[in-house]
Amino acid sequence: MSKGRAPRRTLLAVGTALSALALAACSSDGGTQGGSGGTNFVVGKDGVSNAAKGERAEAPRLKGEGLDGKQLDLADYKGKVVVLNVWGSWCAPCRAEAPYLAKVAKATKDKGVEFVGINTRDPNKQPAIEFENDFDVEYPSFYDPAGKLMLRFPNGTMSPKGIPSTVVVDREGKIAARALQALDDKQLHKMIDPLIAEK
C-alpha cells in the first residue's frame, strides 16, 4: 500500500461526513431523528425532543469566536437556561424563525434564560451580521463556518443535526430539549418554560 492512500482515505471520509451534514442543512421538515434504542429522550408529535431531568446528557464544551470578534464560551452561562440556535443567513427557515427567537430572547432574559446562536455555512461574517441587524438579534452568536461546533455534540444525544436546529441546555449544563425545525414563539416557550420552573 502506498503512503499516499491513507491521507486520501481520511480526506474522503471527512468529505463524506461534511456532505451528509450539508444535505441535512436548511431542512424544515421537522424530522424526528433519535428517541429510540438506548437514547434517553422522547420525540413529541411536534418534532420537539425532551429529556427528563435525571436522564440528560452533558452539553459539550463550546468555545470560539463570536460574530462580533469576541471570544464566546458556553461555560460562562452555567447556572442559566441556554437556548442554542444553529442558523445561517442564507437559510429561509432561519429567516422565518429569527423574529420569534429575538422576541422570546428579550422576554425571557430576566428569567435567567440566555440565547446563543451558532452561525454556520456563511463563508464570511458580513451576511450574518446583516441578518442579525435585519431581525434585531441582540444575543451573541458563534461564527462557525465549517460546522465544527455541531460535531462536538456526543452521539446518541439531542444534537443539532441540521439548519435550523435549536437545543436547550438546563441550568446544570445538560441538554434538555431539541427541535430540528424552524420554531415560533409558542414552541420556544414550550421548550423553555418548564426549565425556567425547575429548581
Short mmCIF file of C-alpha atoms in Angstrom, two decimals:
data_model
loop_
_atom_site.label_atom_id
_atom_site.label_comp_id
_atom_site.label_asym_id
_atom_site.label_seq_id
_atom_site.Cartn_x
_atom_site.Cartn_y
_atom_site.Cartn_z
CA MET A 1 0.00 0.00 0.00
CA SER A 2 1.42 3.41 -0.96
CA LYS A 3 1.93 6.10 1.62
CA GLY A 4 -0.43 8.49 -0.21
CA ARG A 5 -3.54 6.30 0.20
CA ALA A 6 -4.20 6.75 3.93
CA PRO A 7 -4.44 10.57 3.80
CA ARG A 8 -6.66 10.32 0.70
CA ARG A 9 -8.94 7.87 2.52
CA THR A 10 -9.11 10.21 5.51
CA LEU A 11 -9.96 13.18 3.26
CA LEU A 12 -12.67 11.12 1.56
CA ALA A 13 -14.21 10.18 4.94
CA VAL A 14 -14.17 13.81 6.11
CA GLY A 15 -15.65 14.93 2.79
CA THR A 16 -18.41 12.35 3.07
CA ALA A 17 -19.28 13.45 6.61
CA LEU A 18 -19.42 17.12 5.57
CA SER A 19 -21.56 16.25 2.55
CA ALA A 20 -24.04 14.43 4.78
CA LEU A 21 -24.21 17.46 7.07
CA ALA A 22 -24.75 19.73 4.07
CA LEU A 23 -27.61 17.52 2.82
CA ALA A 24 -29.29 17.89 6.20
CA ALA A 25 -28.80 21.66 6.06
CA CYS A 26 -31.73 24.03 5.92
CA SER A 27 -34.37 21.33 6.22
CA SER A 28 -37.62 22.44 7.80
CA ASP A 29 -39.46 19.14 7.68
CA GLY A 30 -39.44 18.74 11.45
CA GLY A 31 -37.90 15.28 11.22
CA THR A 32 -37.90 13.16 14.32
CA GLN A 33 -34.46 11.59 14.39
CA GLY A 34 -33.38 9.84 17.56
CA GLY A 35 -35.51 8.86 20.51
CA SER A 36 -35.20 5.12 20.05
CA GLY A 37 -32.86 2.41 21.21
CA GLY A 38 -30.62 3.47 24.09
CA THR A 39 -31.37 7.19 23.96
CA ASN A 40 -32.90 8.92 26.96
CA PHE A 41 -35.19 11.35 25.19
CA VAL A 42 -38.65 11.29 23.69
CA VAL A 43 -39.67 12.96 20.44
CA GLY A 44 -43.09 14.59 20.60
CA LYS A 45 -45.58 14.88 17.75
CA ASP A 46 -44.48 18.48 17.33
CA GLY A 47 -40.93 17.36 16.48
CA VAL A 48 -39.52 18.57 19.80
CA SER A 49 -37.39 16.09 21.77
CA ASN A 50 -37.30 16.27 25.57
CA ALA A 51 -35.22 14.50 28.21
CA ALA A 52 -36.30 14.01 31.82
CA LYS A 53 -34.17 15.79 34.41
CA GLY A 54 -32.28 12.70 35.59
CA GLU A 55 -31.61 11.42 32.07
CA ARG A 56 -29.99 14.40 30.37
CA ALA A 57 -26.59 14.27 28.70
CA GLU A 58 -23.90 16.84 29.41
CA ALA A 59 -23.70 19.62 26.81
CA PRO A 60 -20.35 19.75 25.02
CA ARG A 61 -17.76 22.45 25.64
CA LEU A 62 -18.44 25.12 23.05
CA LYS A 63 -15.84 27.84 22.81
CA GLY A 64 -14.81 30.05 19.92
CA GLU A 65 -15.02 33.39 18.19
CA GLY A 66 -18.29 35.26 18.01
CA LEU A 67 -19.59 37.22 15.04
CA ASP A 68 -18.52 40.35 16.92
CA GLY A 69 -14.91 39.07 17.05
CA LYS A 70 -15.01 38.47 20.82
CA GLN A 71 -14.40 35.07 22.42
CA LEU A 72 -17.55 33.20 23.37
CA ASP A 73 -17.66 30.30 25.84
CA LEU A 74 -20.79 28.31 26.72
CA ALA A 75 -19.28 27.61 30.17
CA ASP A 76 -19.81 31.29 31.03
CA TYR A 77 -23.58 30.65 31.02
CA LYS A 78 -23.58 27.88 33.64
CA GLY A 79 -26.49 28.39 36.03
CA LYS A 80 -28.66 29.80 33.22
CA VAL A 81 -31.07 28.12 30.83
CA VAL A 82 -29.33 28.42 27.44
CA VAL A 83 -31.08 28.29 24.08
CA LEU A 84 -28.60 27.36 21.33
CA ASN A 85 -29.87 28.06 17.83
CA VAL A 86 -27.97 26.87 14.75
CA TRP A 87 -28.59 29.18 11.79
CA GLY A 88 -27.27 30.57 8.52
CA SER A 89 -28.08 33.88 6.85
CA TRP A 90 -28.81 32.01 3.58
CA CYS A 91 -31.39 29.68 5.19
CA ALA A 92 -35.06 30.57 4.54
CA PRO A 93 -36.46 28.70 7.60
CA CYS A 94 -33.85 30.50 9.73
CA ARG A 95 -35.18 33.82 8.47
CA ALA A 96 -38.73 32.71 9.28
CA GLU A 97 -37.91 31.83 12.91
CA ALA A 98 -35.50 34.73 13.62
CA PRO A 99 -38.19 37.24 14.75
CA TYR A 100 -39.58 34.69 17.23
CA LEU A 101 -36.13 33.90 18.62
CA ALA A 102 -35.35 37.60 19.08
CA LYS A 103 -38.75 38.22 20.73
CA VAL A 104 -38.52 35.27 23.16
CA ALA A 105 -34.88 36.07 23.99
CA LYS A 106 -35.92 39.54 25.16
CA ALA A 107 -39.00 38.23 27.01
CA THR A 108 -37.11 35.56 28.99
CA LYS A 109 -33.77 37.26 29.73
CA ASP A 110 -34.89 38.48 33.17
CA LYS A 111 -36.00 34.89 33.98
CA GLY A 112 -32.45 33.55 33.71
CA VAL A 113 -32.56 32.49 30.04
CA GLU A 114 -29.74 33.27 27.62
CA PHE A 115 -29.84 32.78 23.86
CA VAL A 116 -26.68 31.98 21.90
CA GLY A 117 -26.55 31.45 18.16
CA ILE A 118 -24.25 29.20 16.17
CA ASN A 119 -23.88 30.77 12.74
CA THR A 120 -22.69 28.22 10.19
CA ARG A 121 -22.06 27.84 6.46
CA ASP A 122 -21.65 31.60 5.97
CA PRO A 123 -18.27 31.97 4.19
CA ASN A 124 -17.75 35.40 5.74
CA LYS A 125 -19.29 37.32 8.62
CA GLN A 126 -20.92 40.20 6.76
CA PRO A 127 -24.14 38.43 5.62
CA ALA A 128 -24.56 37.01 9.14
CA ILE A 129 -24.09 40.43 10.76
CA GLU A 130 -26.64 41.92 8.34
CA PHE A 131 -29.05 39.07 9.21
CA GLU A 132 -28.75 39.93 12.92
CA ASN A 133 -29.34 43.62 12.20
CA ASP A 134 -32.36 42.88 9.97
CA PHE A 135 -34.04 40.75 12.65
CA ASP A 136 -32.97 42.78 15.70
CA VAL A 137 -31.00 39.86 17.15
CA GLU A 138 -29.25 41.16 20.27
CA TYR A 139 -27.78 37.92 21.63
CA PRO A 140 -24.31 36.69 20.57
CA SER A 141 -23.54 34.01 18.00
CA PHE A 142 -20.54 31.79 17.47
CA TYR A 143 -19.06 32.16 13.99
CA ASP A 144 -18.65 28.55 12.86
CA PRO A 145 -18.47 28.49 9.04
CA ALA A 146 -17.31 24.85 8.83
CA GLY A 147 -19.89 23.49 11.31
CA LYS A 148 -17.26 22.14 13.73
CA LEU A 149 -19.22 23.10 16.86
CA MET A 150 -22.17 20.95 15.80
CA LEU A 151 -19.84 17.94 15.63
CA ARG A 152 -18.87 18.35 19.30
CA PHE A 153 -22.23 17.03 20.49
CA PRO A 154 -21.86 13.37 21.58
CA ASN A 155 -23.53 10.62 19.54
CA GLY A 156 -26.84 9.46 21.00
CA THR A 157 -27.63 12.87 22.49
CA MET A 158 -30.02 15.54 21.33
CA SER A 159 -27.51 17.11 18.97
CA PRO A 160 -28.28 19.66 16.28
CA LYS A 161 -28.49 17.71 13.01
CA GLY A 162 -29.48 20.36 10.52
CA ILE A 163 -30.00 24.04 9.94
CA PRO A 164 -32.01 25.36 11.67
CA SER A 165 -31.79 23.39 14.89
CA THR A 166 -32.43 24.55 18.45
CA VAL A 167 -31.02 22.88 21.57
CA VAL A 168 -31.94 23.97 25.09
CA VAL A 169 -29.44 23.44 27.92
CA ASP A 170 -30.63 23.43 31.54
CA ARG A 171 -29.05 25.31 34.46
CA GLU A 172 -26.76 22.35 35.18
CA GLY A 173 -25.29 22.41 31.68
CA LYS A 174 -27.26 19.40 30.41
CA ILE A 175 -29.21 19.02 27.17
CA ALA A 176 -32.92 19.15 27.98
CA ALA A 177 -34.70 19.73 24.66
CA ARG A 178 -34.12 19.90 20.92
CA ALA A 179 -36.02 20.86 17.76
CA LEU A 180 -34.84 20.11 14.22
CA GLN A 181 -37.06 22.68 12.54
CA ALA A 182 -37.91 26.36 12.47
CA LEU A 183 -39.80 27.39 15.61
CA ASP A 184 -42.34 30.03 16.58
CA ASP A 185 -42.71 31.74 19.96
CA LYS A 186 -45.21 29.19 21.29
CA GLN A 187 -42.91 26.27 20.51
CA LEU A 188 -39.95 28.08 22.06
CA HIS A 189 -41.89 28.74 25.26
CA LYS A 190 -42.95 25.08 25.36
CA MET A 191 -39.26 24.09 25.36
CA ILE A 192 -38.03 26.81 27.74
CA ASP A 193 -40.77 27.43 30.33
CA PRO A 194 -40.55 24.01 32.07
CA LEU A 195 -36.80 24.59 32.54
CA ILE A 196 -37.38 28.05 34.00
CA ALA A 197 -39.70 26.41 36.54
CA GLU A 198 -37.19 23.72 37.51
CA LYS A 199 -35.49 24.11 40.91
#
